[in-house]
GROMACS .gro file of C-alpha atoms in nm:
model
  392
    1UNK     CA    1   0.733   1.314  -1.369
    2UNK     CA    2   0.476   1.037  -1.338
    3UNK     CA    3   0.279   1.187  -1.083
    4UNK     CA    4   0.248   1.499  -1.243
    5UNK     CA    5   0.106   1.278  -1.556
    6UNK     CA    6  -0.136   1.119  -1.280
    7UNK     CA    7  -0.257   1.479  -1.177
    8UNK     CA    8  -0.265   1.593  -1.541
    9UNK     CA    9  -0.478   1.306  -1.669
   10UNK     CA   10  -0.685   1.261  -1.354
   11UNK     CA   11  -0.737   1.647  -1.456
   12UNK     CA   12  -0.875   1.585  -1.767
   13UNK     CA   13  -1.100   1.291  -1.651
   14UNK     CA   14  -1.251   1.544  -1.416
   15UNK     CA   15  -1.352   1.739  -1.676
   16UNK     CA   16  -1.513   1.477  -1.892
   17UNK     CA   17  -1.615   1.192  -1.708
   18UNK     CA   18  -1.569   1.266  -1.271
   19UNK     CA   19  -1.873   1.239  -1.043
   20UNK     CA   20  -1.913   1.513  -0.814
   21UNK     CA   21  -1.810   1.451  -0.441
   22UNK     CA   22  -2.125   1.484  -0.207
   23UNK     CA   23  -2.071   1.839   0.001
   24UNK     CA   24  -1.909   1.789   0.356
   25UNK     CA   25  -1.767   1.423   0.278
   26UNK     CA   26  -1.448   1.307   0.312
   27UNK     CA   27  -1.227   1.297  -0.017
   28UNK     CA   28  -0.937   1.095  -0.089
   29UNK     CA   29  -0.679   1.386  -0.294
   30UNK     CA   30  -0.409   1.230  -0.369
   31UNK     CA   31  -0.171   0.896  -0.286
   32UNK     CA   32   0.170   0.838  -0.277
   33UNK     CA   33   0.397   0.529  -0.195
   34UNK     CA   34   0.771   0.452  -0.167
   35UNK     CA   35   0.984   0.170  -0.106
   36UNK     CA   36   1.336   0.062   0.029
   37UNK     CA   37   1.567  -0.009  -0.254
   38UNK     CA   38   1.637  -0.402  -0.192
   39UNK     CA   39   1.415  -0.584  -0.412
   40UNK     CA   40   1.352  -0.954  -0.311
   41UNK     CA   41   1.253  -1.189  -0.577
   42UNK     CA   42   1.030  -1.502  -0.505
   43UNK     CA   43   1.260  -1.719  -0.729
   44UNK     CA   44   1.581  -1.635  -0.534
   45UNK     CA   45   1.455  -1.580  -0.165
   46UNK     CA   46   1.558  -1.943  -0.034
   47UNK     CA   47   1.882  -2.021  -0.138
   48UNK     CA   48   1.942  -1.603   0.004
   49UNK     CA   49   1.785  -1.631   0.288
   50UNK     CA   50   1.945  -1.917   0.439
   51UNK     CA   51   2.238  -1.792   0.322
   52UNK     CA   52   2.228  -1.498   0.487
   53UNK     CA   53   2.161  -1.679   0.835
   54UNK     CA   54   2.349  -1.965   0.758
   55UNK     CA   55   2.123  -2.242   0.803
   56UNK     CA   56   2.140  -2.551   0.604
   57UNK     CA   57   1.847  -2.797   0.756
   58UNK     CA   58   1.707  -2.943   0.427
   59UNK     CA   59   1.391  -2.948   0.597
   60UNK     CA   60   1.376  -2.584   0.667
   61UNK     CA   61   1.492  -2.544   0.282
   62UNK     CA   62   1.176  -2.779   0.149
   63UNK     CA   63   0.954  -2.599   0.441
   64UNK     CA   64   1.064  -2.241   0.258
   65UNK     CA   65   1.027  -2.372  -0.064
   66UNK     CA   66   0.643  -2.477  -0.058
   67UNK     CA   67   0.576  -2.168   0.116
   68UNK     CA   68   0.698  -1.921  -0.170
   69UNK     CA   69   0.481  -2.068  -0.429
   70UNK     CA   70   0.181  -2.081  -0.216
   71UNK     CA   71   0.151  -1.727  -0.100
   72UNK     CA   72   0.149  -1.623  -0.450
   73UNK     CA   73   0.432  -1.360  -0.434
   74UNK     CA   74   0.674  -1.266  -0.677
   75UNK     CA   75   0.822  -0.984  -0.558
   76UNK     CA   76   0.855  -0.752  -0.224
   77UNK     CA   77   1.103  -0.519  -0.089
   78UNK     CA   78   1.312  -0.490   0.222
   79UNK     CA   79   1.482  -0.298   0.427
   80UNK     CA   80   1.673  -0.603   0.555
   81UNK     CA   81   1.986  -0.676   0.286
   82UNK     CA   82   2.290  -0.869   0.302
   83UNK     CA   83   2.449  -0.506   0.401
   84UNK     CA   84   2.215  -0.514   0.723
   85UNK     CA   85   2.321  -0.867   0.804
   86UNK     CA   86   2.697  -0.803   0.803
   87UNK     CA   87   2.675  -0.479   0.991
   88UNK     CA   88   2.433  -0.673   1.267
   89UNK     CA   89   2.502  -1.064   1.240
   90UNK     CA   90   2.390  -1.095   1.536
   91UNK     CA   91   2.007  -1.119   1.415
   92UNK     CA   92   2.093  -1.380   1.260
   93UNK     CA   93   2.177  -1.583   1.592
   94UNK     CA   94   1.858  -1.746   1.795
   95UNK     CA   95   1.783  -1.586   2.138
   96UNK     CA   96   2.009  -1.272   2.042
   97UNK     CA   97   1.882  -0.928   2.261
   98UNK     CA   98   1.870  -0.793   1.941
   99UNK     CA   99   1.630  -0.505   2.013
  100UNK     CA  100   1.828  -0.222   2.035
  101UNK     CA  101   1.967  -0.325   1.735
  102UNK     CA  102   1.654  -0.370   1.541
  103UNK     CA  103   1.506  -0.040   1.640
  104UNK     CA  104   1.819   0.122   1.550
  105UNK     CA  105   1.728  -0.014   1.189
  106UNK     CA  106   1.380   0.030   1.177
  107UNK     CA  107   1.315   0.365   1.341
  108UNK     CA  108   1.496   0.567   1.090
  109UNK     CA  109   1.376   0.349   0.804
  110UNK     CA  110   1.028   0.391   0.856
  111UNK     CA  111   1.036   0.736   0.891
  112UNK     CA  112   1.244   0.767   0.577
  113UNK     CA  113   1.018   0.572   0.372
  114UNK     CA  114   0.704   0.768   0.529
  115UNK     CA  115   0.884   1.063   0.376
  116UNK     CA  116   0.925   0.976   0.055
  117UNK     CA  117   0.576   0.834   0.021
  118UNK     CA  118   0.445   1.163   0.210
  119UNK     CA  119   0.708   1.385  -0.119
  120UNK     CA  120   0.514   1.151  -0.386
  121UNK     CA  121   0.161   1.254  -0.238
  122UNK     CA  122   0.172   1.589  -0.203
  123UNK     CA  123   0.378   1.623  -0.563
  124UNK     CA  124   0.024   1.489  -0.672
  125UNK     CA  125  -0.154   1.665  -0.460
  126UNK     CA  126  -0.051   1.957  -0.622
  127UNK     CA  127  -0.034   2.222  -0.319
  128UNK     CA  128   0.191   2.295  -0.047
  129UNK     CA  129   0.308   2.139   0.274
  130UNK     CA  130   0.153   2.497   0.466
  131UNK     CA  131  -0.181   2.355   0.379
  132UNK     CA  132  -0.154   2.044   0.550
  133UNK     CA  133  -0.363   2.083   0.898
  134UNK     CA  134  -0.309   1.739   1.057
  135UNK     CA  135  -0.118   1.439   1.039
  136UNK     CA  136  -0.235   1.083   1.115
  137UNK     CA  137   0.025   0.816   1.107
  138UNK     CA  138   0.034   0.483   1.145
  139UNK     CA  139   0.324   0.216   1.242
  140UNK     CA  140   0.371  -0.108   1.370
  141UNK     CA  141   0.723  -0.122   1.320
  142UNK     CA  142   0.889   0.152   1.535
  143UNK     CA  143   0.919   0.230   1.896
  144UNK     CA  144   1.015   0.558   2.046
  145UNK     CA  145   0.963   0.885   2.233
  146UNK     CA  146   0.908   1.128   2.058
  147UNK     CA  147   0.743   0.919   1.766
  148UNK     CA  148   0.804   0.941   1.394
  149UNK     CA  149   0.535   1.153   1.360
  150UNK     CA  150   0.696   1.439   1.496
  151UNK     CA  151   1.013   1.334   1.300
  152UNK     CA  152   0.825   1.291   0.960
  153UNK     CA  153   0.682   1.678   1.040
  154UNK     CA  154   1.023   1.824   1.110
  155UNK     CA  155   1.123   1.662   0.775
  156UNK     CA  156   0.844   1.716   0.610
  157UNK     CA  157   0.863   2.097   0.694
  158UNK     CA  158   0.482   2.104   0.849
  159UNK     CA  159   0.386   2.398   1.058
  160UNK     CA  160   0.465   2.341   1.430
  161UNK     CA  161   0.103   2.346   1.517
  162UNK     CA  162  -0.005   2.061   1.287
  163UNK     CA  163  -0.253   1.843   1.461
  164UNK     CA  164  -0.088   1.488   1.527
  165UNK     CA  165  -0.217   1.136   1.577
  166UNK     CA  166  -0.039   0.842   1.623
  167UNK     CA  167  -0.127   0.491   1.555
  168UNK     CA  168   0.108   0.216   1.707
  169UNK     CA  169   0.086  -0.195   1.635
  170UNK     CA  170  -0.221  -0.205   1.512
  171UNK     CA  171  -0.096  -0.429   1.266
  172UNK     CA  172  -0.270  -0.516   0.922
  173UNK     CA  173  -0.581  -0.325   0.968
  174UNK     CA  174  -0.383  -0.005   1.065
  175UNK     CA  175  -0.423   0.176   0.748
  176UNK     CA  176  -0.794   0.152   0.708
  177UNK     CA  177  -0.822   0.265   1.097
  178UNK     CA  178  -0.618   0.631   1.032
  179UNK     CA  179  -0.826   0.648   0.704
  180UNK     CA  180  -1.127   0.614   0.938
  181UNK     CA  181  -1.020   0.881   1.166
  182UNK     CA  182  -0.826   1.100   0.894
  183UNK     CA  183  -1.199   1.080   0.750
  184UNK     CA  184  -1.349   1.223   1.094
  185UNK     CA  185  -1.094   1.469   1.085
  186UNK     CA  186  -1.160   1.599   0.746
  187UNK     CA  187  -1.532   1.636   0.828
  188UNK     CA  188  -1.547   1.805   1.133
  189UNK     CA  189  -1.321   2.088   1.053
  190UNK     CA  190  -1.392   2.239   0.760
  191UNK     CA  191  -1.157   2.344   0.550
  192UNK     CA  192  -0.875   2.124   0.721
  193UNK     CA  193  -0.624   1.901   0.476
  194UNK     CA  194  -0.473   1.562   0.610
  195UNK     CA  195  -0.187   1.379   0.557
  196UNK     CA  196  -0.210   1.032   0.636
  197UNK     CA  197   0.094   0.811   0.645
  198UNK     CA  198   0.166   0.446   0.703
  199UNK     CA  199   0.508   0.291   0.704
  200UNK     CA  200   0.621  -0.091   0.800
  201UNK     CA  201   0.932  -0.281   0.808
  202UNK     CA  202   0.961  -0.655   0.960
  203UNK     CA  203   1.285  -0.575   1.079
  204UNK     CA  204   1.142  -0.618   1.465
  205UNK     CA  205   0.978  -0.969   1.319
  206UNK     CA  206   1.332  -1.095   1.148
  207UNK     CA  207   1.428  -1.398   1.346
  208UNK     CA  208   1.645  -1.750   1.199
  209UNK     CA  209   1.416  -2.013   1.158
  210UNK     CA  210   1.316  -2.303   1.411
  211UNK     CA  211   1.115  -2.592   1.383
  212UNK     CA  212   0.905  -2.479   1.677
  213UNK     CA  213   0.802  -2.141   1.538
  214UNK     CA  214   0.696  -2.263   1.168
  215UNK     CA  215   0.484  -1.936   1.125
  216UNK     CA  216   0.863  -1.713   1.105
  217UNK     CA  217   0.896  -1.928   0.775
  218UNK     CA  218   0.587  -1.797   0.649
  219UNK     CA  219   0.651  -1.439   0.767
  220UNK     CA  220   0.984  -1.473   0.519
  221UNK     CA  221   0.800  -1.600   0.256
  222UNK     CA  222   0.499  -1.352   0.288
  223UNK     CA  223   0.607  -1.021   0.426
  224UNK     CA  224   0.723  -0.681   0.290
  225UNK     CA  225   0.847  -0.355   0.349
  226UNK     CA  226   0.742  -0.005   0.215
  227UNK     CA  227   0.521   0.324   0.316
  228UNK     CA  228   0.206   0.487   0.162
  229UNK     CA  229   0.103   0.827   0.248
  230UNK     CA  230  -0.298   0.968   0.117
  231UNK     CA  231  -0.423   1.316   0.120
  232UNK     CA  232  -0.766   1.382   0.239
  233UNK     CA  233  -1.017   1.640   0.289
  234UNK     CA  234  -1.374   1.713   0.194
  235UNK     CA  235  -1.522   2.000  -0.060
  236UNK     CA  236  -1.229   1.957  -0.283
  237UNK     CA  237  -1.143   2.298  -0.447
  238UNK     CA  238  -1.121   2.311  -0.864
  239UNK     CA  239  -0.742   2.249  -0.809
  240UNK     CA  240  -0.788   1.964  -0.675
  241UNK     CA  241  -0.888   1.627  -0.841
  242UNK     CA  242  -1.049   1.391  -0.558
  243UNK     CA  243  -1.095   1.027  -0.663
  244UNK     CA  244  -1.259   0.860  -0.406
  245UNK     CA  245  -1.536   0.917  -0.188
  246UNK     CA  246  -1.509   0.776   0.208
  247UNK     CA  247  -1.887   0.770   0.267
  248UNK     CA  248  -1.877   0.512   0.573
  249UNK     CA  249  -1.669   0.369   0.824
  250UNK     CA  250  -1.741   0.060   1.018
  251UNK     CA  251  -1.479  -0.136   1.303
  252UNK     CA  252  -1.593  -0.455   1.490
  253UNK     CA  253  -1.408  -0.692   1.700
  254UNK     CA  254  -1.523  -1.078   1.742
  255UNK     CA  255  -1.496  -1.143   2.087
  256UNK     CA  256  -1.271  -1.430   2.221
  257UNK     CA  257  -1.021  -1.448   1.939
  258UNK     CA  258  -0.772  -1.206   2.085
  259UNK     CA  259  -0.539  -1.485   2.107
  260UNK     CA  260  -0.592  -1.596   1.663
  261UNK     CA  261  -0.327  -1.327   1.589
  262UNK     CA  262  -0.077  -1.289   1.888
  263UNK     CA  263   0.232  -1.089   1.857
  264UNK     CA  264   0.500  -1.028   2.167
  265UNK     CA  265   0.733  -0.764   2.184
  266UNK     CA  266   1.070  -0.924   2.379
  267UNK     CA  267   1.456  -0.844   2.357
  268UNK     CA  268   1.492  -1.030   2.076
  269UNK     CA  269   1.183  -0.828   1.852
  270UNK     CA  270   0.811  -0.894   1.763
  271UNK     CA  271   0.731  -1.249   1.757
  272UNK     CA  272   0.421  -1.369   1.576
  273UNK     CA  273   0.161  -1.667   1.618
  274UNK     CA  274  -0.066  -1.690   1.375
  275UNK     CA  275  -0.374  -1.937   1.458
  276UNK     CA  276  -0.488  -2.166   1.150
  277UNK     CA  277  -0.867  -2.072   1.268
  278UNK     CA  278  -0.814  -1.708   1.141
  279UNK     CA  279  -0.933  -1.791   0.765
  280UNK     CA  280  -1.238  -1.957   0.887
  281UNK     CA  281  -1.316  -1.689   1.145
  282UNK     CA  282  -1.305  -1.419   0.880
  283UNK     CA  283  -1.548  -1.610   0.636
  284UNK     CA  284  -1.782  -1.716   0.896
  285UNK     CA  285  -1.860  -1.322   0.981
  286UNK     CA  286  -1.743  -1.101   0.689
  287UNK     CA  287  -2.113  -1.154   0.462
  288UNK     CA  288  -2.284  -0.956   0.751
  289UNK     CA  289  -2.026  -0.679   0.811
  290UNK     CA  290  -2.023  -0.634   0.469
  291UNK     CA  291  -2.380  -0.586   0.444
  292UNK     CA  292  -2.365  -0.309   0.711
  293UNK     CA  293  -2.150  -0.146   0.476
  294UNK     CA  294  -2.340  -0.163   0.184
  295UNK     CA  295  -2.672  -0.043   0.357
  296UNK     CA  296  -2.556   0.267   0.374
  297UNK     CA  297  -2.517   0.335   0.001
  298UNK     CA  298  -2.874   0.408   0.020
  299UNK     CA  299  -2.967   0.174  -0.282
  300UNK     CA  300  -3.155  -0.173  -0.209
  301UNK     CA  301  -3.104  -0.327  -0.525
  302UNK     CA  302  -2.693  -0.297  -0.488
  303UNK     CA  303  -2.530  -0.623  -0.477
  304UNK     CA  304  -2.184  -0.747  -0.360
  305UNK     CA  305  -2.075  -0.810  -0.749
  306UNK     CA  306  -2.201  -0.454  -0.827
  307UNK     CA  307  -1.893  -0.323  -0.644
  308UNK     CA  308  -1.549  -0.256  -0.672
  309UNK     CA  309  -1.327  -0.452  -0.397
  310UNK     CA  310  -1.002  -0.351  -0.198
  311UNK     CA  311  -0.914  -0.620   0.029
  312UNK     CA  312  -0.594  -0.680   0.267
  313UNK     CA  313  -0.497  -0.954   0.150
  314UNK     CA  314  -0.331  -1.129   0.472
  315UNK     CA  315  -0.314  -1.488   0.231
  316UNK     CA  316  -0.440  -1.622  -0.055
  317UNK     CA  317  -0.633  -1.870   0.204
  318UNK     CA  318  -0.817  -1.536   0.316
  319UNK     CA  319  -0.898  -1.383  -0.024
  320UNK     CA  320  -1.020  -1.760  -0.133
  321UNK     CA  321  -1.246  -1.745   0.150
  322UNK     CA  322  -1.395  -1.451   0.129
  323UNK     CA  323  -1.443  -1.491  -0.280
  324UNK     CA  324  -1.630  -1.843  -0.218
  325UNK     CA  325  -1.824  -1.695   0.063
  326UNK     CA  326  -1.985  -1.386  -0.068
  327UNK     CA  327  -1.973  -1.528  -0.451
  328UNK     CA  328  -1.767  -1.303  -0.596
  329UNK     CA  329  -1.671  -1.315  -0.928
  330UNK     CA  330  -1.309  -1.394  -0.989
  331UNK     CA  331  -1.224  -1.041  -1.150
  332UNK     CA  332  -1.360  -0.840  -0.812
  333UNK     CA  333  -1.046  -0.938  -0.608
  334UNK     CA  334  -0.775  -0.907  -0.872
  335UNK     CA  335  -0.669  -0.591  -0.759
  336UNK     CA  336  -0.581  -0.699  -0.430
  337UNK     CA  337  -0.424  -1.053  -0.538
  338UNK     CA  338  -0.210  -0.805  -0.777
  339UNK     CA  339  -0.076  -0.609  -0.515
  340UNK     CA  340   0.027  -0.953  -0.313
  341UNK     CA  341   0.193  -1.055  -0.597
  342UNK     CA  342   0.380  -0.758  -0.659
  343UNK     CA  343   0.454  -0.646  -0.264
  344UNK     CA  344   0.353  -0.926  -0.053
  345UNK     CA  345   0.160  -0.813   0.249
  346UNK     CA  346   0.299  -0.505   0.377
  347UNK     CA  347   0.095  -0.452   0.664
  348UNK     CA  348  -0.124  -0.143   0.734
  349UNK     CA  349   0.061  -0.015   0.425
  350UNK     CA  350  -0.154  -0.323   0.164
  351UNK     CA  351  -0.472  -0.162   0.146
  352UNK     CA  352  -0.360   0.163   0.001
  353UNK     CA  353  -0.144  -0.048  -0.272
  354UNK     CA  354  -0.482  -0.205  -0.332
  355UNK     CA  355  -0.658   0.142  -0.372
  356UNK     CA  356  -0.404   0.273  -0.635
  357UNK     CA  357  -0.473  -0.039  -0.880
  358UNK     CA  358  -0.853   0.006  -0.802
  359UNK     CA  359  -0.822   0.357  -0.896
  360UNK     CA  360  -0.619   0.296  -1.242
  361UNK     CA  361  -0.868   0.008  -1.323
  362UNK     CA  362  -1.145   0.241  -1.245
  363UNK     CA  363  -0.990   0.546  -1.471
  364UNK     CA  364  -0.934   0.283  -1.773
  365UNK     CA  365  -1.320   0.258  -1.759
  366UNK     CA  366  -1.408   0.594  -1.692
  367UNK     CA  367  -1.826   0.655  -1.621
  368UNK     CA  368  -1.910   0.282  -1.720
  369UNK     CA  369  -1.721   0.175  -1.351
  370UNK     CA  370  -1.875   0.049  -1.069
  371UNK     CA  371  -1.954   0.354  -0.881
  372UNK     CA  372  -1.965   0.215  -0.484
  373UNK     CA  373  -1.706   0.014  -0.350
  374UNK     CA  374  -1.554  -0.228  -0.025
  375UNK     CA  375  -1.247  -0.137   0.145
  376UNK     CA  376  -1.152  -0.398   0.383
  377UNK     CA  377  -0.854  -0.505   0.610
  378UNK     CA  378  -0.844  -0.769   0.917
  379UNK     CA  379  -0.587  -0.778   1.190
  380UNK     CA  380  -0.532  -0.833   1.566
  381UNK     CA  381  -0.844  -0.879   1.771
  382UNK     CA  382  -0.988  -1.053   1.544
  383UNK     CA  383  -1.073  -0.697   1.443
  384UNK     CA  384  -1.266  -0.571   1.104
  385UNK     CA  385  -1.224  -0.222   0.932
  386UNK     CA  386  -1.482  -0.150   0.663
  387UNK     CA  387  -1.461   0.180   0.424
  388UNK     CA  388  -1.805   0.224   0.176
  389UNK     CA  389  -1.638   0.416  -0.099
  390UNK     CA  390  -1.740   0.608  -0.402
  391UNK     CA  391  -1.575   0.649  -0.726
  392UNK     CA  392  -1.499   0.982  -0.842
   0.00000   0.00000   0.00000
């Protein structure tokens, strides 16, 4: 019922009030999202989580404590519940081979949840599943031959010759690299509708704290689950109501910090390192990537406050950064603090989150919105993705 509102009002602001795409340029259609039913609140994680893996270091407890009320979250949700815990309680034991076990969890949730996001979008989409011509999806959080994206097509009931790619652990910046080549897609083959899906769990990441690994404390109080699935082609039809533009893509790497953001995959799941530097390296060398981006609007007088902003917000510490660094204006990253607050940093999945409050702040103020925009996400590497969008 609420996406067929969406459609019908984004409808009517088509009529009155839309841009017109450019001819032969991507189009973002439509966007869906879904999310496992346990719902974690901030307030209650500590005294839960330990619970759950039975730990009772005070320590630990005051560690876990600071950390929810400086990441800024309120709420996220989980695939992991107490249910999960007493069916496998071995996770909660350190130096378990859990990984057969974790993959057992996480394969079919992620496909599940890239379902139901994947139902959402194309319910706003407004046309059929036959009309979908490729498939781009995107995981970090699932491990298998075949891959989920030929179980999410099965499921899905896509034609047997829809064109697949598959993105594995590419971690945060995931999403904004299958929007880059769902973009590529769209382009060069005319006529040609994509479905894009991302889906994380940190079920592979879940491990009981130790003093020696003080960044799994932050991954509890940080981290959360869900999927988000987009819709994408170019030379909408009059059925469709496209609301974004993807007018240019742009990936860099900065050489010798592969080791900032180091994740291993071992029998007992995904463990994470996270190196303090990362902040600083992202502030020290996003002013000039973002500059790239915005050359290519084709204006010289655009400025970095002119914009709209969708930012991955890995931390608060990151989104600080960045704000003091270009001199932003406090009301250009709300968005994106928003959807912390309200999911936490879902991985590859964050950026689309982001997108969807951009887009309802951007309908509230119809024609008199900022027309270009910044999609950004950071992740392993150090690597950057960069979208220049347009408003719709």
């Amino acid at each position: 019922m609420l996406a067929t509102g969406r459609v019908a009002k984004q409808k009517e602001i088509a009529q009155s009030t839309r841009r017109v795409a450019n001819q032969g340029k991507a189009t973002v259609l439509a966007l869906g999202k879904a999310f496992p039913s346990n719902v974690v609140s901030q307030e209650n994680l500590v005294e839960e989580y330990l619970r759950e893996i039975k730990c009772d270091d005070p320590s630990i407890k005051e560690k876990l404590q600071h950390l929810c009320k400086t990441t800024t979250v309120k709420t996220r949700y989980t695939v992991m519940s107490s249910e999960t815990m007493q069916k496998y309680p071995e996770l909660a034991t350190e130096g378990s081979p859990t990984i057969k076990q974790r993959l057992e969890i996480a394969n079919e949730a992620v496909v599940q949840m890239a379902y139901e996001a994947s139902l959402a979008c194309i319910k706003e989409w407004g046309r059929g599943v036959e009309d979908i011509t490729h498939l781009v999806y995107v995981s970090s959080s699932e491990f298998r031959l075949p891959g989920g994206d030929l179980y999410l097509s099965a499921q899905l009931g896509l034609s047997n010759e829809v064109q697949r790619v598959m993105f594995y652990f590419l971690g945060c910046y995931g999403g904004v690299s299958g929007m880059r080549v769902a973009k590529d897609i769209a382009e060069n083959n005319p006529g040609s509708r994509v479905l894009l899906t991302t889906s994380e769990t940190m079920v592979l990441g879940f491990r009981p704290p130790n003093k020696a690994r003080p960044y799994d404390l932050v991954g509890a109080a940080l981290f959360g689950d869900g999927a988000a699935a987009l819709i994408i082609g170019a030379d909408p039809t009059e059925s469709e109501s496209p609301f974004m533009e993807l007018h240019y893509a742009l990936q860099q790497f900065l050489p010798g910090t592969q080791g900032v953001i180091d994740g291993r995959l071992s029998e007992e799941g995904i463990s994470f390192k996270l190196g303090r530097e990362l902040p600083q390296k992202i502030e020290d060398n996003i002013e000039e990537f973002c500059k790239k981006l915005v050359a290519k609007a084709g204006s010289g007088s655009l400025e970095l406050n002119d914009l709209f902003w969708a930012v991955h917000p890995g931390g608060p510490a990151i989104l600080n950064g960045l704000e003091t660094k270009l001199k932003l204006k406090p009301e250009k990253l709300e968005c994106s603090r928003q959807a912390l607050v309200d999911y936490g940093n879902a991985s590859s999945n964050t950026i689309f989150y982001i997108m969807d409050k951009v887009r309802g702040e951007l309908e509230k103020k119809g024609r008199g919105g900022e027309e270009w925009g910044l999609g950004l996400a950071f992740g392993p590497g150090i690597t950057f993705e960069g979208f220049l969008m347009r408003s719709l």
